[in-house]
PDB file of C-alpha atoms in Angstrom:
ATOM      1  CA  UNK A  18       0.000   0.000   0.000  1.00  0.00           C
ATOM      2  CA  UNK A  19       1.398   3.556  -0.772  1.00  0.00           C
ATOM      3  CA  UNK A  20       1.865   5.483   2.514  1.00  0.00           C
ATOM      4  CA  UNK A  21       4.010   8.837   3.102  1.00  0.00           C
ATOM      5  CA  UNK A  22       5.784   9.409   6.061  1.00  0.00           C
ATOM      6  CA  UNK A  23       6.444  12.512   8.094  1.00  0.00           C
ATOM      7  CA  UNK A  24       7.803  11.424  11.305  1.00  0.00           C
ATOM      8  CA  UNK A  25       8.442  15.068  12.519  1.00  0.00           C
ATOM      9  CA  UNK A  26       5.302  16.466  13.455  1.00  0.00           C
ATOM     10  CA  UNK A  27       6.491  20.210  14.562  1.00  0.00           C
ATOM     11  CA  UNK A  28      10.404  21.559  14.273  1.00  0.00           C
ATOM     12  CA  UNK A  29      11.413  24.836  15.859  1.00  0.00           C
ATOM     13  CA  UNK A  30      14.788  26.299  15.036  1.00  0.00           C
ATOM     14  CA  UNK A  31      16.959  30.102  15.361  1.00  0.00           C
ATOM     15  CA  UNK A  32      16.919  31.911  12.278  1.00  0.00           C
ATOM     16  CA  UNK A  33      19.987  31.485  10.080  1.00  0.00           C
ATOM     17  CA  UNK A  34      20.354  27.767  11.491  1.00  0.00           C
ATOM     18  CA  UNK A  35      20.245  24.513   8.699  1.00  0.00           C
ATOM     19  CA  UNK A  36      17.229  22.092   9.006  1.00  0.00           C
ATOM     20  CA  UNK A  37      16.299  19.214   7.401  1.00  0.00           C
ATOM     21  CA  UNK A  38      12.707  17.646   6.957  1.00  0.00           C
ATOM     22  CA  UNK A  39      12.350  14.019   6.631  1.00  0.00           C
ATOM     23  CA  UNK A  40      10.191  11.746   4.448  1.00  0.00           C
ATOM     24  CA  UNK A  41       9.883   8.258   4.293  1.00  0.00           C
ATOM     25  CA  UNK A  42       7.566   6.237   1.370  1.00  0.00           C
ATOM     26  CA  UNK A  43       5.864   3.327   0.603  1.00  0.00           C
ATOM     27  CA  UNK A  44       4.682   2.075  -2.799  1.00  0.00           C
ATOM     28  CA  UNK A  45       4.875  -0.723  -4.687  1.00  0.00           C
ATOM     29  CA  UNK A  46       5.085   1.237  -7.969  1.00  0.00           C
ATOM     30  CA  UNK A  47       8.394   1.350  -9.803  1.00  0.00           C
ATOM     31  CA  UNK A  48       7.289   4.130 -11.392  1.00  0.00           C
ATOM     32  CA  UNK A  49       6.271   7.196  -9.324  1.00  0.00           C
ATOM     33  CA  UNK A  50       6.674  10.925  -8.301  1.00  0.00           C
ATOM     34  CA  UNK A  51       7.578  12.864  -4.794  1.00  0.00           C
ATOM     35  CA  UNK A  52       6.656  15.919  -4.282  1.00  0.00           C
ATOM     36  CA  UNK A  53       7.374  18.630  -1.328  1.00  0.00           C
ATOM     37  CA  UNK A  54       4.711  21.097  -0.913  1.00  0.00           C
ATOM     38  CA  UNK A  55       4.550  24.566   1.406  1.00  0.00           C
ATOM     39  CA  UNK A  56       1.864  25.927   3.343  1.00  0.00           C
ATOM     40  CA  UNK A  57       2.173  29.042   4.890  1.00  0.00           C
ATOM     41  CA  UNK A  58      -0.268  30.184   7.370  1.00  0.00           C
ATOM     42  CA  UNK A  59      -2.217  31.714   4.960  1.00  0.00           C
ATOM     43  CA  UNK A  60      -3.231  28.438   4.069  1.00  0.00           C
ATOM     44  CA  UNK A  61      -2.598  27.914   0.367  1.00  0.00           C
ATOM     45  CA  UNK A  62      -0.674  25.048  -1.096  1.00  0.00           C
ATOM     46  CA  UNK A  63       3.145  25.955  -3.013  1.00  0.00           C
ATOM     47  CA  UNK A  64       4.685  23.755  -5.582  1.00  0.00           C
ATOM     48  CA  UNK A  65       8.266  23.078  -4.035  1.00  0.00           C
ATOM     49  CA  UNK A  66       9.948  19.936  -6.328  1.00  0.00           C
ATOM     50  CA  UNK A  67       8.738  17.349  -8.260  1.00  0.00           C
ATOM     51  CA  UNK A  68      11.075  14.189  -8.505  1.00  0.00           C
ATOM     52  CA  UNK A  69      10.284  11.220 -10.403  1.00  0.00           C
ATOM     53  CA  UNK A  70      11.831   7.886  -9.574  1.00  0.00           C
ATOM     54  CA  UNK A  71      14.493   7.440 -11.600  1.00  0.00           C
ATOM     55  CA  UNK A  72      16.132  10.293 -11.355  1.00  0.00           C
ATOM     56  CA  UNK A  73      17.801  10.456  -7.757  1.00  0.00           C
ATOM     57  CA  UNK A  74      20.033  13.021  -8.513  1.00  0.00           C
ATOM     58  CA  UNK A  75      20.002  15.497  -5.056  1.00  0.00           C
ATOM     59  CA  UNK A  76      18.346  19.203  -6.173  1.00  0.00           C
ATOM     60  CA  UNK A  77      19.768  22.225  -5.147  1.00  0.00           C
ATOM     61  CA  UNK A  78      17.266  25.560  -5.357  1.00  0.00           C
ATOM     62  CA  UNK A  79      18.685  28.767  -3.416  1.00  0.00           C
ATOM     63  CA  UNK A  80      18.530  27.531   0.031  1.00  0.00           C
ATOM     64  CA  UNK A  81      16.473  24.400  -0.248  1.00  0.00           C
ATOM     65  CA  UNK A  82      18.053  21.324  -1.436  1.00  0.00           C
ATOM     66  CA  UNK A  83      16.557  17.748  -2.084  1.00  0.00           C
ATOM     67  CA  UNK A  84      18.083  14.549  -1.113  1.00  0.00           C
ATOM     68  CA  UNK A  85      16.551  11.397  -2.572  1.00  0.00           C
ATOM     69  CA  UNK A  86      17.654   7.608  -1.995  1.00  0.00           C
ATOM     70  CA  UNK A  87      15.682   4.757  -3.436  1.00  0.00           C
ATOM     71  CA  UNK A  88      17.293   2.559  -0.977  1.00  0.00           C
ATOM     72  CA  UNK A  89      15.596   4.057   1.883  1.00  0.00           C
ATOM     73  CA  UNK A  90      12.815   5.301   0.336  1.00  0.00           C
ATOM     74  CA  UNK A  91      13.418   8.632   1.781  1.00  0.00           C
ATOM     75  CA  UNK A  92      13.093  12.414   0.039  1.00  0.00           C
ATOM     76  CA  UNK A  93      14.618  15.294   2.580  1.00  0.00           C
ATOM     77  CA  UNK A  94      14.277  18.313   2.300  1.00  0.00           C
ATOM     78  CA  UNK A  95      16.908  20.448   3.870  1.00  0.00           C
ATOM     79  CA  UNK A  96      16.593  24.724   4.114  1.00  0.00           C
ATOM     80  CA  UNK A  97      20.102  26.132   4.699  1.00  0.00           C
ATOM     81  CA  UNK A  98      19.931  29.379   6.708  1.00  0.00           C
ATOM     82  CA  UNK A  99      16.484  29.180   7.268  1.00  0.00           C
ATOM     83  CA  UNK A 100      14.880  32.551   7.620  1.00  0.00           C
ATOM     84  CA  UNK A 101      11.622  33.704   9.740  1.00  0.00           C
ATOM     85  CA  UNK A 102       9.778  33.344   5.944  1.00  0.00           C
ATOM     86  CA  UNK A 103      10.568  29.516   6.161  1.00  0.00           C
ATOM     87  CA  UNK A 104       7.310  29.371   8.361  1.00  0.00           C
ATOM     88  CA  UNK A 105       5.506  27.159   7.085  1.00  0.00           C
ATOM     89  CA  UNK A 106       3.479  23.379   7.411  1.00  0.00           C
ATOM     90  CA  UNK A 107       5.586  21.476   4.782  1.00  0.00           C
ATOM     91  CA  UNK A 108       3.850  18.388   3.477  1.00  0.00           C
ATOM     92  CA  UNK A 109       5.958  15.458   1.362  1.00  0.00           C
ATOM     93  CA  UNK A 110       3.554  13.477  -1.317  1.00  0.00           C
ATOM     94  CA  UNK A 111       3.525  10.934  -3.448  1.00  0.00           C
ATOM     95  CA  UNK A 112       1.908  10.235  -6.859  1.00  0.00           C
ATOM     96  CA  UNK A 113       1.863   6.835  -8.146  1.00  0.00           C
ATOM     97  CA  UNK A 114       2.010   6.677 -11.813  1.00  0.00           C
ATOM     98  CA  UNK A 115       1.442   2.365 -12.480  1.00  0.00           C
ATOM     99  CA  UNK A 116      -1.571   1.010 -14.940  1.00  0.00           C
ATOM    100  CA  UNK A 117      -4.775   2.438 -13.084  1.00  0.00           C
ATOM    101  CA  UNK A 118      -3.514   4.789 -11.430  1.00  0.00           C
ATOM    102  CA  UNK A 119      -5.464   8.049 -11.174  1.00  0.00           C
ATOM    103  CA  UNK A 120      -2.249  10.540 -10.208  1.00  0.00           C
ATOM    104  CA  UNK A 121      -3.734  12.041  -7.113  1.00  0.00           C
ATOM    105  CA  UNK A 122      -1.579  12.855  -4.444  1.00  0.00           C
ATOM    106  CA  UNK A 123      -1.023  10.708  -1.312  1.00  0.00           C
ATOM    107  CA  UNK A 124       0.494  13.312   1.477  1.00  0.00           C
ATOM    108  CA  UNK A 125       2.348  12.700   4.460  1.00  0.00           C
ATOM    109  CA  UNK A 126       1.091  14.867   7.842  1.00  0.00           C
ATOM    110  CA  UNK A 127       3.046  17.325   7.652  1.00  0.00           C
ATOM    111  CA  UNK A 128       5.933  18.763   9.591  1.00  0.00           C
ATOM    112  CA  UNK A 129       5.594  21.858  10.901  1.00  0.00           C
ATOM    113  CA  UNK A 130       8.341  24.526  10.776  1.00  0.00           C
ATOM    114  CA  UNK A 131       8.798  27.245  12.830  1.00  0.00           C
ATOM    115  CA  UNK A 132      11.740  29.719  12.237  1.00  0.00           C
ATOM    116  CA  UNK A 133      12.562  32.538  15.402  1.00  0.00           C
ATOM    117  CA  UNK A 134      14.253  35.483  14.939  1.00  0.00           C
TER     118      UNK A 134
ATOM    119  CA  UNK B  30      -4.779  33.242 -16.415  1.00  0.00           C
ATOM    120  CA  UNK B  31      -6.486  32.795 -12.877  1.00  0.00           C
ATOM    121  CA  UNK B  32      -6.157  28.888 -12.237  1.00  0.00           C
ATOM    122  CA  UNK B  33      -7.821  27.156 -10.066  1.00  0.00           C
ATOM    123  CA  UNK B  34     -10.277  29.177  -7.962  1.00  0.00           C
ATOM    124  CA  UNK B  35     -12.533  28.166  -5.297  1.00  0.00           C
ATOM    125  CA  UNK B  36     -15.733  29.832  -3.904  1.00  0.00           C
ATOM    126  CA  UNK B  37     -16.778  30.518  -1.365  1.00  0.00           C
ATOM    127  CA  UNK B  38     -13.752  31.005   0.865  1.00  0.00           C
ATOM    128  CA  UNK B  39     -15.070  30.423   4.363  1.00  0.00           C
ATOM    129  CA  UNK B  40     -18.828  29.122   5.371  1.00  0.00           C
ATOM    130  CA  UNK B  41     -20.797  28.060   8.303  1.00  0.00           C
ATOM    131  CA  UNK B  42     -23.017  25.201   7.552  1.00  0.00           C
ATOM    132  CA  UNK B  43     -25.941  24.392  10.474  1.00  0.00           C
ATOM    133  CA  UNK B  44     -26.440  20.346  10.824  1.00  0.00           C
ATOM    134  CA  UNK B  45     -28.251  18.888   7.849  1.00  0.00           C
ATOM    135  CA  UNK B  46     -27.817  21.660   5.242  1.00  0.00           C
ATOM    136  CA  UNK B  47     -26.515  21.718   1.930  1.00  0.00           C
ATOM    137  CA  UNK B  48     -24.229  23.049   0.057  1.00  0.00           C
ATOM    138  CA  UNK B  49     -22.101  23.046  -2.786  1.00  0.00           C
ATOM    139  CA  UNK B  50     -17.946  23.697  -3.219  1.00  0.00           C
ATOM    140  CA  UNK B  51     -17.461  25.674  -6.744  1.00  0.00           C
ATOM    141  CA  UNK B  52     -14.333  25.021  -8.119  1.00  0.00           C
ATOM    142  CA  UNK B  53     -13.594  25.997 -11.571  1.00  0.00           C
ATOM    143  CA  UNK B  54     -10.295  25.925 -13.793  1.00  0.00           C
ATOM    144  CA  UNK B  55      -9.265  27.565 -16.580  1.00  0.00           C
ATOM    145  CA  UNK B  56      -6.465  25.891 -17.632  1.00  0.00           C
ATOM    146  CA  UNK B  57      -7.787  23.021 -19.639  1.00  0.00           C
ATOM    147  CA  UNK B  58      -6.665  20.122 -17.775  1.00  0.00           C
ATOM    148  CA  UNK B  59      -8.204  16.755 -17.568  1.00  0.00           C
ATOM    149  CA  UNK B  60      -7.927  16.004 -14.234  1.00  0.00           C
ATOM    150  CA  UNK B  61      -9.374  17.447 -11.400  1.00  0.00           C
ATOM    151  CA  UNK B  62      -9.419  16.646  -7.573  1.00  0.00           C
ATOM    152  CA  UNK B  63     -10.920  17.641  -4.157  1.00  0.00           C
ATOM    153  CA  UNK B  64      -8.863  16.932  -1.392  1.00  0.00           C
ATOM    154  CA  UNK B  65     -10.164  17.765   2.255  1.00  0.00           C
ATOM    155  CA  UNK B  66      -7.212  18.793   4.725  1.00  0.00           C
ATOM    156  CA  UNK B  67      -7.826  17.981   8.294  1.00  0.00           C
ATOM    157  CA  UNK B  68      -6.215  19.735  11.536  1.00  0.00           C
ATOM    158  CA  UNK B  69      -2.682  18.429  11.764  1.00  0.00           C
ATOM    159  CA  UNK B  70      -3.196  16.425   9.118  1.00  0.00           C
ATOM    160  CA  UNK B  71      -1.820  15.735   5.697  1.00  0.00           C
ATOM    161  CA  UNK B  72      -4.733  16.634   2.398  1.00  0.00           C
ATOM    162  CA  UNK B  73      -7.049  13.216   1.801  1.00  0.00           C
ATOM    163  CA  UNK B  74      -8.749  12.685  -1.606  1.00  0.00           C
ATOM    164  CA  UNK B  75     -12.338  12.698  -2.067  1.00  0.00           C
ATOM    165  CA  UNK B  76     -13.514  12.320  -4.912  1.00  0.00           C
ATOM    166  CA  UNK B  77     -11.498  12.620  -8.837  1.00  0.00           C
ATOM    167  CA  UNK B  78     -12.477  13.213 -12.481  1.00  0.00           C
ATOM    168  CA  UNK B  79      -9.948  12.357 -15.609  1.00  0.00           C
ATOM    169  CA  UNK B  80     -12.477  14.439 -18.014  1.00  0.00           C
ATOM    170  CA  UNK B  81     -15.707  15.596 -18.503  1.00  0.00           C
ATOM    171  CA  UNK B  82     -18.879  13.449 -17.717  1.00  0.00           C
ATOM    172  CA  UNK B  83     -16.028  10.879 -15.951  1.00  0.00           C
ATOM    173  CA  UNK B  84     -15.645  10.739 -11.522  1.00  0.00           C
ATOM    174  CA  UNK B  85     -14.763   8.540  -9.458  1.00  0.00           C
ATOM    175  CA  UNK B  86     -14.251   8.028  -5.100  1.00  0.00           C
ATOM    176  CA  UNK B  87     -11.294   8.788  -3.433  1.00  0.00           C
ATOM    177  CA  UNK B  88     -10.494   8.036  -0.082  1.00  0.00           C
ATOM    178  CA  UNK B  89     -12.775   9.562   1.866  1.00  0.00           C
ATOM    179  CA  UNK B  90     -15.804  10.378  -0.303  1.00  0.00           C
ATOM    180  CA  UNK B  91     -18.748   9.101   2.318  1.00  0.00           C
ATOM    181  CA  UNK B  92     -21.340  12.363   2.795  1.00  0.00           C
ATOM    182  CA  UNK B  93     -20.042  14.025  -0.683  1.00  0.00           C
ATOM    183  CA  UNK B  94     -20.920  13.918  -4.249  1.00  0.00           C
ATOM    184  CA  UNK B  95     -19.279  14.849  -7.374  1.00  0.00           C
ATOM    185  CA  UNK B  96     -20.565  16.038 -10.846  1.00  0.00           C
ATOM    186  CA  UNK B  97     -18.338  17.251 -13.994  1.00  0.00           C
ATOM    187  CA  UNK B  98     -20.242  18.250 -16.822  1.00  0.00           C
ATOM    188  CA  UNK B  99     -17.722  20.460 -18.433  1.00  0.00           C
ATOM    189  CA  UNK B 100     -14.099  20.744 -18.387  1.00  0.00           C
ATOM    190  CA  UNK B 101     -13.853  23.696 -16.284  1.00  0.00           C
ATOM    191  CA  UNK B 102     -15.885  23.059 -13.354  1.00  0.00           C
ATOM    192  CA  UNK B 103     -15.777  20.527 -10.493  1.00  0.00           C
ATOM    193  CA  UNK B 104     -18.406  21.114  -8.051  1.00  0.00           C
ATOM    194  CA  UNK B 105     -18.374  19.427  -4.683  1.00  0.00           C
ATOM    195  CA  UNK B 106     -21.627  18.985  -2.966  1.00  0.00           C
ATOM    196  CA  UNK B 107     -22.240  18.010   0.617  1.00  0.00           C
ATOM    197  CA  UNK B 108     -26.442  16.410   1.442  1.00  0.00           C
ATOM    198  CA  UNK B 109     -26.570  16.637   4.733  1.00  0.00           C
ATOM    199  CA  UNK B 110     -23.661  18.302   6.575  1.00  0.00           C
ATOM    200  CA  UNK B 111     -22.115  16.715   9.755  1.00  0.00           C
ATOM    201  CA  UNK B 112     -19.646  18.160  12.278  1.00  0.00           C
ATOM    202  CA  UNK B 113     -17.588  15.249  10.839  1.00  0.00           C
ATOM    203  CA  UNK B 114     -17.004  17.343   7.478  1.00  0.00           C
ATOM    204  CA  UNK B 115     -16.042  20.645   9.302  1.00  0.00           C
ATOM    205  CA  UNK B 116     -12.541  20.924   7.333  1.00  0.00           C
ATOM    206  CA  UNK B 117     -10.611  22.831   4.300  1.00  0.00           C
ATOM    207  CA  UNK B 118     -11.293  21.758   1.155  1.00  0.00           C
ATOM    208  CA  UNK B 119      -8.979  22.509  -1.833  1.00  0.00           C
ATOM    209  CA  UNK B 120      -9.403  21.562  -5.361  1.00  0.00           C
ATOM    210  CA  UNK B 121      -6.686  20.948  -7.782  1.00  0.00           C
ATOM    211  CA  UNK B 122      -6.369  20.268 -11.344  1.00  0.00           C
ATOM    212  CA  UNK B 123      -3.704  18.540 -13.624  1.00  0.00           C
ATOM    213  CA  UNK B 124      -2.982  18.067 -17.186  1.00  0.00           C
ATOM    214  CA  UNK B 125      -2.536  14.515 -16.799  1.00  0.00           C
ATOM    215  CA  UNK B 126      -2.146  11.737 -14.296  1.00  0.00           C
ATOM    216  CA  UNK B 127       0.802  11.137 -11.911  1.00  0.00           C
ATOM    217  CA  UNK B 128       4.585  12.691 -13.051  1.00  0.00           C
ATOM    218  CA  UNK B 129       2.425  16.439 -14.151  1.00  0.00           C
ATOM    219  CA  UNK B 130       2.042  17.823 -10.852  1.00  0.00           C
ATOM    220  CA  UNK B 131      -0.973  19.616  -9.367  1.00  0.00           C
ATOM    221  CA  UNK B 132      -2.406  23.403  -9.077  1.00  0.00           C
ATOM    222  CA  UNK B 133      -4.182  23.870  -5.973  1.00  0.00           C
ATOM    223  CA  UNK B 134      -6.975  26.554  -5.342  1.00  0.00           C
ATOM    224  CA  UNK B 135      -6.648  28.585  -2.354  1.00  0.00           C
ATOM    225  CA  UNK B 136      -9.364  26.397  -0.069  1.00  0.00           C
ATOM    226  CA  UNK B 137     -12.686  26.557   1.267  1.00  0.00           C
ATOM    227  CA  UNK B 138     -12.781  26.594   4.772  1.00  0.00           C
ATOM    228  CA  UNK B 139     -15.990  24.743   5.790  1.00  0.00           C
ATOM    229  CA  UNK B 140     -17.327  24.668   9.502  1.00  0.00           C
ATOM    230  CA  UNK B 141     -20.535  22.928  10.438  1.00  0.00           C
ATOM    231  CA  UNK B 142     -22.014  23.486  13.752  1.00  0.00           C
TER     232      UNK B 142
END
């Protein structure tokens, strides 16, 4: 069964400090997407990455980057000098792409990131 | 070029009333989604279309229906509304299945007292 992990429900660091968000999957699918989304507290949902399975090359944006590793089935997500606008629920999914499937997304709980000044 | 955009954006449903989610796209996709987003909890599919005149359930798509009759819209309508369904509901909308990614609409906030 395909199943998204979040194991860290709420992190809380100093501004300017490195963090890293975990993700673990499940899915039998060889074929298949992650994706990291952000929520600020306004509510609405921001495209981060989109990784597809074969491709586990590690992603480097500004200050995010993206570690992924078929072997542990894990996607990070790590913010280097995080800054008070980091604020945000982030939420790791997973979009299976094998015959039938419908491409909806299958989202972790979130980890919760709170950056202080 | 709007989106995805959702009406209304907040609303306070009494026990047993209706009411219908708008959700309308203007980008021509396919595929369209309503997801429901708990407290503390990761977004949960209801209900899913791949075209017009096409849905089908989701996960969690007990006390909702569905109807696409054009590309554009998606409408999602609750019968009889429970305290159960108080939540944030956000559409989204895809060109095509899995590897395409998704555009979210900014939510409905729903509470049902």
């Amino acid at each position: 069964a395909q199943k998204v992990t979040q194991a860290q429900t709420e992190i809380s660091v100093v501004e300017k400090e490195d963090v890293t968000l975990d993700c673990v999957y499940e899915t039998r699918d060889t074929t298949y997407y992650l994706f990291w989304y952000k929520q600020p507290p306004s509510g609405e949902l921001v495209f981060l990455i989109r990784r597809n399975s074969f491709d586990e090359q590690n992603e480097i944006s500004g200050r995010y980057s993206w570690n992924f590793q078929k072997s542990t089935s894990s996607f990070n997500f790590t913010i280097t000098a995080s800054q008070v606008v980091d604020s945000a629920v982030y939420f790791c999914a997973l979009s299976e792409a094998g015959w039938g499937s419908q491409g909806n997304l299958i989202f972790g709980k979130g980890t919760k990131l709170s950056v202080k000044p | 070029n709007a989106g995805v955009t959702q009406t209304p954006k907040f609303r306070i449903l009494k026990i047993g009333q209706s009411m219908t989610l708008q959700c309308t796209q203007d980008m021509n996709h396919n595929y369209m989604y309503w997801y429901r987003q708990d407290p503390g909890m990761g977004l949960k599919l209801i209900y899913y279309s791949v075209g017009a005149g096409i849905t089908d359930k989701g996960e969690v798509p007990n006390g909702y229906n569905v109807s696409r009759s054009t590309t554009e819209d998606f409408p999602l309508r609750l019968e009889l509304a429970a305290p159960s369904q108080t939540s944030v509901y956000f559409c989204a909308s895809s060109s095509g299945t899995s590897g395409y990614g998704q555009f979210f609409g900014p939510g409905t906030r729903l509470t049902v007292l």
